[in-house]
PDB file of C-alpha atoms in Angstrom:
ATOM      1  CA  MET A 605     114.387  51.945 -20.453  1.00  0.00           C
ATOM      2  CA  SER A 606     114.312  54.506 -17.763  1.00  0.00           C
ATOM      3  CA  THR A 607     112.889  53.707 -14.405  1.00  0.00           C
ATOM      4  CA  ASP A 608     111.835  55.945 -11.703  1.00  0.00           C
ATOM      5  CA  HIS A 609     113.700  55.027  -8.629  1.00  0.00           C
ATOM      6  CA  SER A 610     111.913  58.025  -6.397  1.00  0.00           C
ATOM      7  CA  ALA A 611     109.051  55.644  -5.911  1.00  0.00           C
ATOM      8  CA  HIS A 612     111.310  53.222  -3.931  1.00  0.00           C
ATOM      9  CA  LEU A 613     112.741  56.037  -1.679  1.00  0.00           C
ATOM     10  CA  PRO A 614     111.419  56.175   1.854  1.00  0.00           C
ATOM     11  CA  ALA A 615     109.102  59.233   2.537  1.00  0.00           C
ATOM     12  CA  ASP A 616     110.643  62.118   4.430  1.00  0.00           C
ATOM     13  CA  PRO A 617     110.403  61.683   8.101  1.00  0.00           C
ATOM     14  CA  PRO A 618     107.459  63.937   9.582  1.00  0.00           C
ATOM     15  CA  ASP A 619     108.622  67.227  10.957  1.00  0.00           C
ATOM     16  CA  PRO A 620     108.587  67.171  14.782  1.00  0.00           C
ATOM     17  CA  ASP A 621     107.542  70.796  15.197  1.00  0.00           C
ATOM     18  CA  LEU A 622     104.722  70.220  12.643  1.00  0.00           C
ATOM     19  CA  GLN A 623     103.350  67.441  14.657  1.00  0.00           C
ATOM     20  CA  ARG A 624     103.531  69.335  17.833  1.00  0.00           C
ATOM     21  CA  ALA A 625     101.769  72.279  16.385  1.00  0.00           C
ATOM     22  CA  ARG A 626      99.195  70.031  15.142  1.00  0.00           C
ATOM     23  CA  ILE A 627      98.620  68.381  18.473  1.00  0.00           C
ATOM     24  CA  VAL A 628      98.564  71.658  20.198  1.00  0.00           C
ATOM     25  CA  ALA A 629      95.987  72.801  17.930  1.00  0.00           C
ATOM     26  CA  ALA A 630      93.774  69.682  18.176  1.00  0.00           C
ATOM     27  CA  ARG A 631      93.810  69.932  21.837  1.00  0.00           C
ATOM     28  CA  ALA A 632      93.055  73.704  21.733  1.00  0.00           C
ATOM     29  CA  LEU A 633      89.962  72.924  19.610  1.00  0.00           C
ATOM     30  CA  HIS A 634      88.851  70.192  21.757  1.00  0.00           C
ATOM     31  CA  TRP A 635      89.158  72.166  24.882  1.00  0.00           C
ATOM     32  CA  GLU A 636      87.162  75.089  23.133  1.00  0.00           C
ATOM     33  CA  ARG A 637      84.627  72.982  22.131  1.00  0.00           C
ATOM     34  CA  ALA A 638      84.416  70.940  25.535  1.00  0.00           C
ATOM     35  CA  ARG A 639      84.059  74.431  27.320  1.00  0.00           C
ATOM     36  CA  ARG A 640      81.558  75.675  25.218  1.00  0.00           C
ATOM     37  CA  LEU A 641      79.498  72.592  25.825  1.00  0.00           C
ATOM     38  CA  VAL A 642      79.948  72.737  29.474  1.00  0.00           C
ATOM     39  CA  ALA A 643      78.966  76.511  29.441  1.00  0.00           C
ATOM     40  CA  TRP A 644      75.751  75.707  27.569  1.00  0.00           C
ATOM     41  CA  LEU A 645      74.616  72.759  29.699  1.00  0.00           C
ATOM     42  CA  LEU A 646      75.423  74.975  32.786  1.00  0.00           C
ATOM     43  CA  ALA A 647      73.200  77.579  31.423  1.00  0.00           C
ATOM     44  CA  LEU A 648      70.488  75.001  30.897  1.00  0.00           C
ATOM     45  CA  TRP A 649      70.917  73.885  34.283  1.00  0.00           C
ATOM     46  CA  LEU A 650      70.816  77.355  35.802  1.00  0.00           C
ATOM     47  CA  ALA A 651      67.565  78.235  33.928  1.00  0.00           C
ATOM     48  CA  THR A 652      65.928  74.889  34.855  1.00  0.00           C
ATOM     49  CA  SER A 653      66.829  75.475  38.640  1.00  0.00           C
ATOM     50  CA  PHE A 654      66.104  79.262  38.554  1.00  0.00           C
ATOM     51  CA  CYS A 655      62.615  79.173  36.691  1.00  0.00           C
ATOM     52  CA  THR A 656      61.319  76.173  38.646  1.00  0.00           C
ATOM     53  CA  VAL A 657      61.596  78.238  41.770  1.00  0.00           C
ATOM     54  CA  PHE A 658      60.816  81.643  40.126  1.00  0.00           C
ATOM     55  CA  PHE A 659      57.729  80.794  38.634  1.00  0.00           C
ATOM     56  CA  ALA A 660      56.284  78.474  41.254  1.00  0.00           C
ATOM     57  CA  ARG A 661      53.818  81.029  42.697  1.00  0.00           C
ATOM     58  CA  ASP A 662      52.629  81.648  39.114  1.00  0.00           C
ATOM     59  CA  LEU A 663      52.007  78.027  38.476  1.00  0.00           C
ATOM     60  CA  ALA A 664      50.672  77.027  41.817  1.00  0.00           C
ATOM     61  CA  HIS A 665      47.242  78.186  40.973  1.00  0.00           C
ATOM     62  CA  LEU A 666      46.907  75.265  38.295  1.00  0.00           C
ATOM     63  CA  SER A 667      46.796  71.739  39.542  1.00  0.00           C
ATOM     64  CA  VAL A 668      47.367  68.187  38.545  1.00  0.00           C
ATOM     65  CA  PHE A 669      45.727  65.506  40.254  1.00  0.00           C
ATOM     66  CA  GLY A 670      45.123  67.893  43.456  1.00  0.00           C
ATOM     67  CA  TRP A 671      48.741  68.935  43.421  1.00  0.00           C
ATOM     68  CA  PRO A 672      49.999  72.260  42.332  1.00  0.00           C
ATOM     69  CA  LEU A 673      51.898  72.490  38.782  1.00  0.00           C
ATOM     70  CA  SER A 674      54.857  73.769  40.303  1.00  0.00           C
ATOM     71  CA  PHE A 675      55.187  70.754  42.496  1.00  0.00           C
ATOM     72  CA  TYR A 676      55.238  68.506  39.604  1.00  0.00           C
ATOM     73  CA  LEU A 677      57.816  70.834  37.670  1.00  0.00           C
ATOM     74  CA  ALA A 678      60.114  70.810  40.817  1.00  0.00           C
ATOM     75  CA  ALA A 679      59.839  67.194  41.541  1.00  0.00           C
ATOM     76  CA  GLN A 680      59.938  65.485  38.259  1.00  0.00           C
ATOM     77  CA  GLY A 681      60.453  67.995  35.534  1.00  0.00           C
ATOM     78  CA  ALA A 682      63.763  69.486  36.889  1.00  0.00           C
ATOM     79  CA  SER A 683      64.898  66.019  37.427  1.00  0.00           C
ATOM     80  CA  LEU A 684      64.446  64.701  34.088  1.00  0.00           C
ATOM     81  CA  ILE A 685      65.842  67.729  32.599  1.00  0.00           C
ATOM     82  CA  TYR A 686      69.147  67.325  34.771  1.00  0.00           C
ATOM     83  CA  LEU A 687      69.155  63.645  33.557  1.00  0.00           C
ATOM     84  CA  ALA A 688      68.815  64.971  29.846  1.00  0.00           C
ATOM     85  CA  ILE A 689      71.693  67.104  30.717  1.00  0.00           C
ATOM     86  CA  ILE A 690      73.963  64.245  31.804  1.00  0.00           C
ATOM     87  CA  GLY A 691      72.873  62.325  28.803  1.00  0.00           C
ATOM     88  CA  ALA A 692      73.528  65.110  26.418  1.00  0.00           C
ATOM     89  CA  TYR A 693      77.162  65.653  28.068  1.00  0.00           C
ATOM     90  CA  ALA A 694      78.001  61.994  27.736  1.00  0.00           C
ATOM     91  CA  TRP A 695      76.967  61.906  24.084  1.00  0.00           C
ATOM     92  CA  ARG A 696      78.420  64.987  22.943  1.00  0.00           C
ATOM     93  CA  MET A 697      81.759  64.471  24.759  1.00  0.00           C
ATOM     94  CA  ARG A 698      81.992  60.902  23.348  1.00  0.00           C
ATOM     95  CA  MET A 699      81.789  62.689  19.822  1.00  0.00           C
ATOM     96  CA  LEU A 700      84.347  65.178  20.755  1.00  0.00           C
ATOM     97  CA  ASP A 701      86.601  62.650  22.062  1.00  0.00           C
ATOM     98  CA  ARG A 702      86.584  60.678  19.200  1.00  0.00           C
ATOM     99  CA  ASP A 703      86.963  63.621  16.817  1.00  0.00           C
ATOM    100  CA  PHE A 704      90.067  64.596  19.262  1.00  0.00           C
ATOM    101  CA  ALA A 705      91.509  61.088  18.722  1.00  0.00           C
ATOM    102  CA  ARG A 706      91.002  61.283  15.130  1.00  0.00           C
ATOM    103  CA  ARG A 707      92.919  64.369  14.693  1.00  0.00           C
ATOM    104  CA  LEU A 708      95.673  63.247  17.093  1.00  0.00           C
ATOM    105  CA  GLY A 709      96.082  59.985  14.988  1.00  0.00           C
ATOM    106  CA  GLU A 710      96.361  62.466  11.612  1.00  0.00           C
ATOM    107  CA  ALA A 711      99.032  64.540  13.609  1.00  0.00           C
ATOM    108  CA  ALA A 712     101.064  61.245  14.432  1.00  0.00           C
TER     109      ALA A 712
END
């Protein structure tokens, strides 16, 4: 009766260089995704700020309750978009941070 003793042997210790490479790769991926997210949200912020001012004259002839539409876009519309940008950043970064933590757990 033969028994396989290899099943009782401890697993080989993880290679520290391989772990370090996985951690560096996870950090690089996380940083790349975070920078891309920030770039897109800053572009949206810039477009919102620029378009509100740039098109104010064109929208001034339209009125809502006696006030020009450009006033409403600047006073409420841009503020709501800024809040949406903050919410999108927090939501997406939470997802990216969880993915990063999972990748670090796999590397350890």
